[in-house]
mmCIF file of C-alpha atoms in Angstrom:
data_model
loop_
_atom_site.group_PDB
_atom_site.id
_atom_site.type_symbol
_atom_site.label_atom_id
_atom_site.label_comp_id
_atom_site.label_asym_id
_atom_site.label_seq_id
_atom_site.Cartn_x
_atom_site.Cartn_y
_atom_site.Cartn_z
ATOM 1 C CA UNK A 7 0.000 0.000 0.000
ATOM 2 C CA UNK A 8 1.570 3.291 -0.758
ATOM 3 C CA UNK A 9 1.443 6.011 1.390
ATOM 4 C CA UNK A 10 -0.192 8.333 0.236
ATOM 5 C CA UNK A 11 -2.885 7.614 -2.516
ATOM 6 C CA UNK A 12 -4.376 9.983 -4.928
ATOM 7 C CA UNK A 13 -6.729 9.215 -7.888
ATOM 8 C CA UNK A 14 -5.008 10.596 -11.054
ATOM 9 C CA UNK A 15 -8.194 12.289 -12.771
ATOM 10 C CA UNK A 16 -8.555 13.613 -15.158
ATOM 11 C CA UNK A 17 -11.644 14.982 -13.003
ATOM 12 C CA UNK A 18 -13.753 17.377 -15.877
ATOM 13 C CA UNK A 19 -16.347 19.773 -14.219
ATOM 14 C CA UNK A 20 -18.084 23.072 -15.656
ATOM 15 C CA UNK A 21 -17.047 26.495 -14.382
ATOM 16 C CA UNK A 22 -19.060 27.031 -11.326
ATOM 17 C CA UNK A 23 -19.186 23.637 -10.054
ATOM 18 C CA UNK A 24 -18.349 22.642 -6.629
ATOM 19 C CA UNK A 25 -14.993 20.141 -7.249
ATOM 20 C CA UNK A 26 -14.055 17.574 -4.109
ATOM 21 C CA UNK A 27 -10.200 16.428 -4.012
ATOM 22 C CA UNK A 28 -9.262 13.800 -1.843
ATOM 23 C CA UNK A 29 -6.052 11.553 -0.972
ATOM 24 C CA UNK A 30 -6.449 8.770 1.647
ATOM 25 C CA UNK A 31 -2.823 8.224 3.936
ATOM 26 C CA UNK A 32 -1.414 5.493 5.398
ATOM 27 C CA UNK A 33 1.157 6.820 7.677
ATOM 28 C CA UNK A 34 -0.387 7.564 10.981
ATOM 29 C CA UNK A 35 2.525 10.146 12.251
ATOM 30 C CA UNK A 36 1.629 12.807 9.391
ATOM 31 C CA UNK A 37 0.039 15.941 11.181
ATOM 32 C CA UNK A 38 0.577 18.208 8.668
ATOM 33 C CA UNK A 39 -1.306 18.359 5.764
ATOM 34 C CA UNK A 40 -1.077 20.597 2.339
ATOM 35 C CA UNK A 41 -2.267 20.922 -1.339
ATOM 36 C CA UNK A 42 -0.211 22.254 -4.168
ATOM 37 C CA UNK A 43 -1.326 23.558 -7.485
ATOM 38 C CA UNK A 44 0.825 23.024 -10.036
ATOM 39 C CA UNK A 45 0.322 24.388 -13.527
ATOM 40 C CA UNK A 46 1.115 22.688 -16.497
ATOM 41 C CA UNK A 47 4.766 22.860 -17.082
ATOM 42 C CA UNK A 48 5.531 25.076 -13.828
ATOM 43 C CA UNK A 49 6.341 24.454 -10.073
ATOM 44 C CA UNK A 50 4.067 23.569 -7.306
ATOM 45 C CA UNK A 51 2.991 26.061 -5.348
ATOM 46 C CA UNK A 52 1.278 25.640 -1.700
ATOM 47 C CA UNK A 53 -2.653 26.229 -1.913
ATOM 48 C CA UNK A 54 -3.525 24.928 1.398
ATOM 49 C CA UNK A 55 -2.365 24.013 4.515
ATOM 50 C CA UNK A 56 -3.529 22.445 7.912
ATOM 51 C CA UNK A 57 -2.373 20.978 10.795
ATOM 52 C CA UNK A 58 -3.961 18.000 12.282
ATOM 53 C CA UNK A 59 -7.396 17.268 11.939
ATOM 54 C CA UNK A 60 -10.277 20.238 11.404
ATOM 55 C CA UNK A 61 -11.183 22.392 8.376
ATOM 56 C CA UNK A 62 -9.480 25.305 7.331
ATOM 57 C CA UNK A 63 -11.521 27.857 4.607
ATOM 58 C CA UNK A 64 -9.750 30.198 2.384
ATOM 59 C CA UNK A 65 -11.851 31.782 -0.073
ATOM 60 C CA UNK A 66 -13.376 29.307 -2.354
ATOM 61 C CA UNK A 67 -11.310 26.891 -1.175
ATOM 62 C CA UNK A 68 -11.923 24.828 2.071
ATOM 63 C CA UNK A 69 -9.154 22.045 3.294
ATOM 64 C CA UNK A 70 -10.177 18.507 5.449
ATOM 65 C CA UNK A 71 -8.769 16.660 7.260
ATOM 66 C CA UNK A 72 -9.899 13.345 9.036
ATOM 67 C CA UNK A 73 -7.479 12.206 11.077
ATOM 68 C CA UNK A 74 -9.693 8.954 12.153
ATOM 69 C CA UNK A 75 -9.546 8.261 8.879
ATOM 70 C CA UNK A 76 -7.057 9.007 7.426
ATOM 71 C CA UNK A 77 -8.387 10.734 4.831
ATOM 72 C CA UNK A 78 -7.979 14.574 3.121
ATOM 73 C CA UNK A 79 -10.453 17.187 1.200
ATOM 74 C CA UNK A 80 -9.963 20.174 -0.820
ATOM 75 C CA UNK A 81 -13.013 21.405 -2.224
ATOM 76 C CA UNK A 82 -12.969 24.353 -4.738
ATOM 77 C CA UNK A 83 -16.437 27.021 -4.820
ATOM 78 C CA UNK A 84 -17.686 28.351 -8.029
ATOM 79 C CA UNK A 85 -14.662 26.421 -9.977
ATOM 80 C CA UNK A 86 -13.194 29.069 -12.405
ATOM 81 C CA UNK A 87 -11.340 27.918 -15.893
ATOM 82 C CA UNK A 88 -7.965 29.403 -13.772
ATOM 83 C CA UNK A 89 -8.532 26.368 -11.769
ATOM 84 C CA UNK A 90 -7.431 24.366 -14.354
ATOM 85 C CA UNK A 91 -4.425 22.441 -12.913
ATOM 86 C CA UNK A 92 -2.881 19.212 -10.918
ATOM 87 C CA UNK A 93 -3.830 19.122 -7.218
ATOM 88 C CA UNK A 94 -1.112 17.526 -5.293
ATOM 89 C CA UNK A 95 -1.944 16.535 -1.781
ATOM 90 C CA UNK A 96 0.938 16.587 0.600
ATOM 91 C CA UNK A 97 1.963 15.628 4.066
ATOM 92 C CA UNK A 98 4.687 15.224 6.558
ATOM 93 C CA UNK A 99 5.028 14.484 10.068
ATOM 94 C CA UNK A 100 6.776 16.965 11.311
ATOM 95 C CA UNK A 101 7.310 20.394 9.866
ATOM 96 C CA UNK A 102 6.896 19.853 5.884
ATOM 97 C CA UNK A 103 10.606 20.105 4.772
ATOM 98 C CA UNK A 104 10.414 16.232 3.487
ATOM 99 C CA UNK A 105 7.029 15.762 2.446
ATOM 100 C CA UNK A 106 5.067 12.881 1.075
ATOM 101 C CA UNK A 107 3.663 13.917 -2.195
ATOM 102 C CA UNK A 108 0.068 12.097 -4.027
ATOM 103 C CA UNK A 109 0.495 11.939 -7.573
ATOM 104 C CA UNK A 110 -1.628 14.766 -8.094
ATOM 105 C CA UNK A 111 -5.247 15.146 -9.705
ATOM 106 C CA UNK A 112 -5.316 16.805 -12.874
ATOM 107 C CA UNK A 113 -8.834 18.976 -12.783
ATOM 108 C CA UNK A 114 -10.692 20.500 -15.887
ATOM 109 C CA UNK A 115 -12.809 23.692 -15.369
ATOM 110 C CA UNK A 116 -14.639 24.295 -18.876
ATOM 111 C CA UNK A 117 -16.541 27.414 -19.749
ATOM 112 C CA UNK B 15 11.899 39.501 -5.866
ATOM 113 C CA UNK B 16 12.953 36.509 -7.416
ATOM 114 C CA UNK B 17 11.570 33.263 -6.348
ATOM 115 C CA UNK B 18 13.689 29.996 -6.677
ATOM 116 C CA UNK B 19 15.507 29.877 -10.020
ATOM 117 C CA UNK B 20 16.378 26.581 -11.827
ATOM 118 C CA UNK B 21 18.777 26.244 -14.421
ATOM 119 C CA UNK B 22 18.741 24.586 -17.227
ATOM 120 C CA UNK B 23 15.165 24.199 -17.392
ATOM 121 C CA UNK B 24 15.770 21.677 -20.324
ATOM 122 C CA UNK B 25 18.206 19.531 -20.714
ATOM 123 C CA UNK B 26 18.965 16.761 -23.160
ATOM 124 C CA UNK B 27 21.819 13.823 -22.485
ATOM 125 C CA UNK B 28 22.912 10.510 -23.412
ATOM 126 C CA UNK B 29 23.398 7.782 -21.604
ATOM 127 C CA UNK B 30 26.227 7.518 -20.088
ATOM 128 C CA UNK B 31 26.774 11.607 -19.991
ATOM 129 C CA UNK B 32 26.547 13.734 -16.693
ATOM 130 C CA UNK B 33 24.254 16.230 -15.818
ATOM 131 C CA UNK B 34 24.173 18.979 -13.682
ATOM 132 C CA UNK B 35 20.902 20.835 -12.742
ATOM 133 C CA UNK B 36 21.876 24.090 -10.225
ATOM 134 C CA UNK B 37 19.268 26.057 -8.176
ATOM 135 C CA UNK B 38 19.516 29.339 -6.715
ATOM 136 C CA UNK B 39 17.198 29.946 -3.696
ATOM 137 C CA UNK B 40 14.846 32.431 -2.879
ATOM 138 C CA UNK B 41 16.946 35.223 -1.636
ATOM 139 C CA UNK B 42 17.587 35.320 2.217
ATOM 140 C CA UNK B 43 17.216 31.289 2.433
ATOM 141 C CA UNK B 44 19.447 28.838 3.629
ATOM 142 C CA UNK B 45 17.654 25.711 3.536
ATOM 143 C CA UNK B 46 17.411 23.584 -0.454
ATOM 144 C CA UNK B 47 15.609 20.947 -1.038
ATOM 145 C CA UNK B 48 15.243 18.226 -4.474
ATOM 146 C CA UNK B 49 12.370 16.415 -5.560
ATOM 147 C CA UNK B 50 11.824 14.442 -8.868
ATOM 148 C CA UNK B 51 8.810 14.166 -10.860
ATOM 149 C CA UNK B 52 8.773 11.007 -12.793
ATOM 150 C CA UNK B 53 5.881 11.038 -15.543
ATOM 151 C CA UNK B 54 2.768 9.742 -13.842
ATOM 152 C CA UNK B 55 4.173 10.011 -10.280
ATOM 153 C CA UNK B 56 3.940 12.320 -7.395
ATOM 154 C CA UNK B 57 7.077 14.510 -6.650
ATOM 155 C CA UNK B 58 9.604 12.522 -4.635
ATOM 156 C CA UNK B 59 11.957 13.857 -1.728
ATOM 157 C CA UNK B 60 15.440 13.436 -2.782
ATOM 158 C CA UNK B 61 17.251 15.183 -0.554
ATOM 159 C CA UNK B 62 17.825 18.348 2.036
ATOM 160 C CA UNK B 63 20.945 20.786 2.461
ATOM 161 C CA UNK B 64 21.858 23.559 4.335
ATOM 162 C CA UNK B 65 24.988 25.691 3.236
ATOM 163 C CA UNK B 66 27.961 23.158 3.223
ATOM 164 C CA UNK B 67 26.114 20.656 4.869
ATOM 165 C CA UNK B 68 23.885 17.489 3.769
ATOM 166 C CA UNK B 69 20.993 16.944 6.668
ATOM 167 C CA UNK B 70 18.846 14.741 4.519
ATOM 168 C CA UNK B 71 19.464 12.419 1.753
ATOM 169 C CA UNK B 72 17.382 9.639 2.403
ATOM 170 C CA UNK B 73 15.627 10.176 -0.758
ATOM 171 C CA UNK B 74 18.857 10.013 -3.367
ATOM 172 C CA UNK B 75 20.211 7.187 -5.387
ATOM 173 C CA UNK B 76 22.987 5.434 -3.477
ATOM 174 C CA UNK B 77 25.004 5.517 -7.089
ATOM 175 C CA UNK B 78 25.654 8.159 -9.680
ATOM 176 C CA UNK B 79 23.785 10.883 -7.853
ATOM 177 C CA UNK B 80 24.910 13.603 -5.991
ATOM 178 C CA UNK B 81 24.111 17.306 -4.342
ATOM 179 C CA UNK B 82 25.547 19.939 -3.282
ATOM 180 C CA UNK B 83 25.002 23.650 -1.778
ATOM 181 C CA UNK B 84 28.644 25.529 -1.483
ATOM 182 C CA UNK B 85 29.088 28.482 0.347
ATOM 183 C CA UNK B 86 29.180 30.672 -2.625
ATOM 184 C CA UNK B 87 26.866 30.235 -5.468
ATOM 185 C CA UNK B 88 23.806 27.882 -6.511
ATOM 186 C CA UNK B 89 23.006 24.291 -5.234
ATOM 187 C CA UNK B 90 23.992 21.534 -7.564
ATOM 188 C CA UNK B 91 22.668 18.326 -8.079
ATOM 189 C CA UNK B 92 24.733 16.157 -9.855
ATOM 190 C CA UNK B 93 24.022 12.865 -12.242
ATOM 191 C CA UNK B 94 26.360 11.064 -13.260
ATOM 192 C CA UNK B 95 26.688 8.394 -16.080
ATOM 193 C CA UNK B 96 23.021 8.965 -16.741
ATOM 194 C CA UNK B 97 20.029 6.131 -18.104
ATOM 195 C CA UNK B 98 17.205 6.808 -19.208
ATOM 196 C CA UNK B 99 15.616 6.133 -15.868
ATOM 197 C CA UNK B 100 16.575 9.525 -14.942
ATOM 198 C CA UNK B 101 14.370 11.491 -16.960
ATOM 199 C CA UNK B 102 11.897 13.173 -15.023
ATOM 200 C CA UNK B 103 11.389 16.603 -13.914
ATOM 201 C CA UNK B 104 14.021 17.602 -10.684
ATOM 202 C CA UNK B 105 12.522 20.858 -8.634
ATOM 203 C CA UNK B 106 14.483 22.369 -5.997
ATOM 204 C CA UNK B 107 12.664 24.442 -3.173
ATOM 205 C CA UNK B 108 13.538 26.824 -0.521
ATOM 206 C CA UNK B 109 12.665 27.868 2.722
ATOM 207 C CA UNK B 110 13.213 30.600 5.605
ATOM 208 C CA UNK B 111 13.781 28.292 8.452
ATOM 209 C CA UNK B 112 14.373 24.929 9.308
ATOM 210 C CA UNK B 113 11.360 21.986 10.226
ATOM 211 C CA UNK B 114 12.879 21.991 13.646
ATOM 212 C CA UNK B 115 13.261 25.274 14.386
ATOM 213 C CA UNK B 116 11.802 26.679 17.272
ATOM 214 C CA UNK B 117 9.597 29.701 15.332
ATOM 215 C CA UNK B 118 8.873 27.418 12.531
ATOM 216 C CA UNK B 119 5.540 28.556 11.422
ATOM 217 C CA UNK B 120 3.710 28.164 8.458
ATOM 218 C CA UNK B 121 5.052 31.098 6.641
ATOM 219 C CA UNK B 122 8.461 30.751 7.321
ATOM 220 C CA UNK B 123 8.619 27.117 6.715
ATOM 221 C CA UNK B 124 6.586 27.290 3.715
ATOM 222 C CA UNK B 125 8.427 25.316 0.642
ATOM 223 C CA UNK B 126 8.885 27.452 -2.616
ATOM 224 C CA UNK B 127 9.459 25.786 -5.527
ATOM 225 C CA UNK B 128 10.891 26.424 -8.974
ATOM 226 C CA UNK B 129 9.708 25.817 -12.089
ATOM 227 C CA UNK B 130 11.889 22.586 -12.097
ATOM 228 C CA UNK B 131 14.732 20.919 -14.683
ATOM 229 C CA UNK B 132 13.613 18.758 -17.329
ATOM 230 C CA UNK B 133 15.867 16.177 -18.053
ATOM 231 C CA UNK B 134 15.813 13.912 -20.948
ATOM 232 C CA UNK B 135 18.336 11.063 -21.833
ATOM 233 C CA UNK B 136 17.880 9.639 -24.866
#
């Protein structure tokens, strides 16, 4: 079982959908929690971040986490075309400097 | 107010060649980190430096690859006698402070990234 788990997508919505992210975790000791964007050809850059279990909102975009489960959300308002990208989930278990990546959802916001 | 700055961002070798990807951080950090992006895979932790110093390299090859971050000048990860296993994608990031340092917070642990190295061995 790998560690962290991600489904690949593509995941295709219409702009102004409600889109739900998810990556389920094995490793028990992860307490911190991100998502990445990363555009095509371009770096990831940090989206969201939590720490432990809870909900954190930022805009149109609202972060999970279920420790008990072991399983993490990012769900994206009123999807835009901009949102076009690969979601990478992310976690570490202390601090994030060597994080465990998912393989990243590539999403599809059409007009 | 530059943000983490890869160089080459392409690069083409044959097996057998060496390659060197180098990484300048974001300005006023001392802390470099590698990942590699294999097609179809998350980004994998190579490995960690501080100036002169390796603190983490639990994620690199035990053969042909190697990293460095002098005290002068860019961070360099090395590959030598490449296959063509090693093509992927190889981002550095940077941050302000260390995981275990005491005022580690969110923003000045946050990892930047750069737009990564793309290296292909044909």
């Amino acid at each position: 079982q790998k560690e962290v788990e991600q489904d690949p997508g593509p995941l295709s919505v219409p702009e102004g959908a409600i889109v739900s992210l998810n990556c389920t975790y094995s490793n028990s000791a992860f307490q911190y929690f991100m998502w990445y964007r990363q555009y095509s050809r371009k770096g990831p850059e940090l989206l969201m971040y939590t720490y432990s279990s809870g909900n954190k909102e930022d805009g149109r975009f609202t972060a999970q986490v279920d420790k008990s489960s072991k399983y993490i959300s990012l769900f994206i308002r009123d999807s835009q075309p901009s949102d076009s990208a690969t979601y990478l989930c992310a976690m570490g278990a202390s601090g994030y400097s060597t994080l465990t990546f998912g393989k990243g959802t590539m999403l599809l916001v059409s007009p | 107010n530059a943000g983490v700055m890869q160089n080459p961002r392409h690069l083409v070798r044959r097996r057998g060649q060496e390659a060197r990807l180098r990484c300048s951080p974001v300005k006023g950090h001392s802390h470099v980190y590698w990942y590699r992006q294999l097609p179809e895979e998350g980004l994998k932790f190579m490995v960690y430096l501080q100036k002169e110093n390796i603190i983490d390299e639990s994620g690199m090859p035990k053969e042909r690859f190697s990293a460095e971050f002098p005290k002068e000048g860019p961070s360099i990860l090395r590959i030598q006698q490449v296959v063509r296993g090693d093509s992927a994608a190889y981002f550095c990031a940077s941050s302000l402070l260390t995981r275990e340092a005491v005022s580690w917070t969110v923003n000045t642990g946050e990892l930047f990234f750069g737009e990564g190295s793309r290296l292909t061995v044909l």
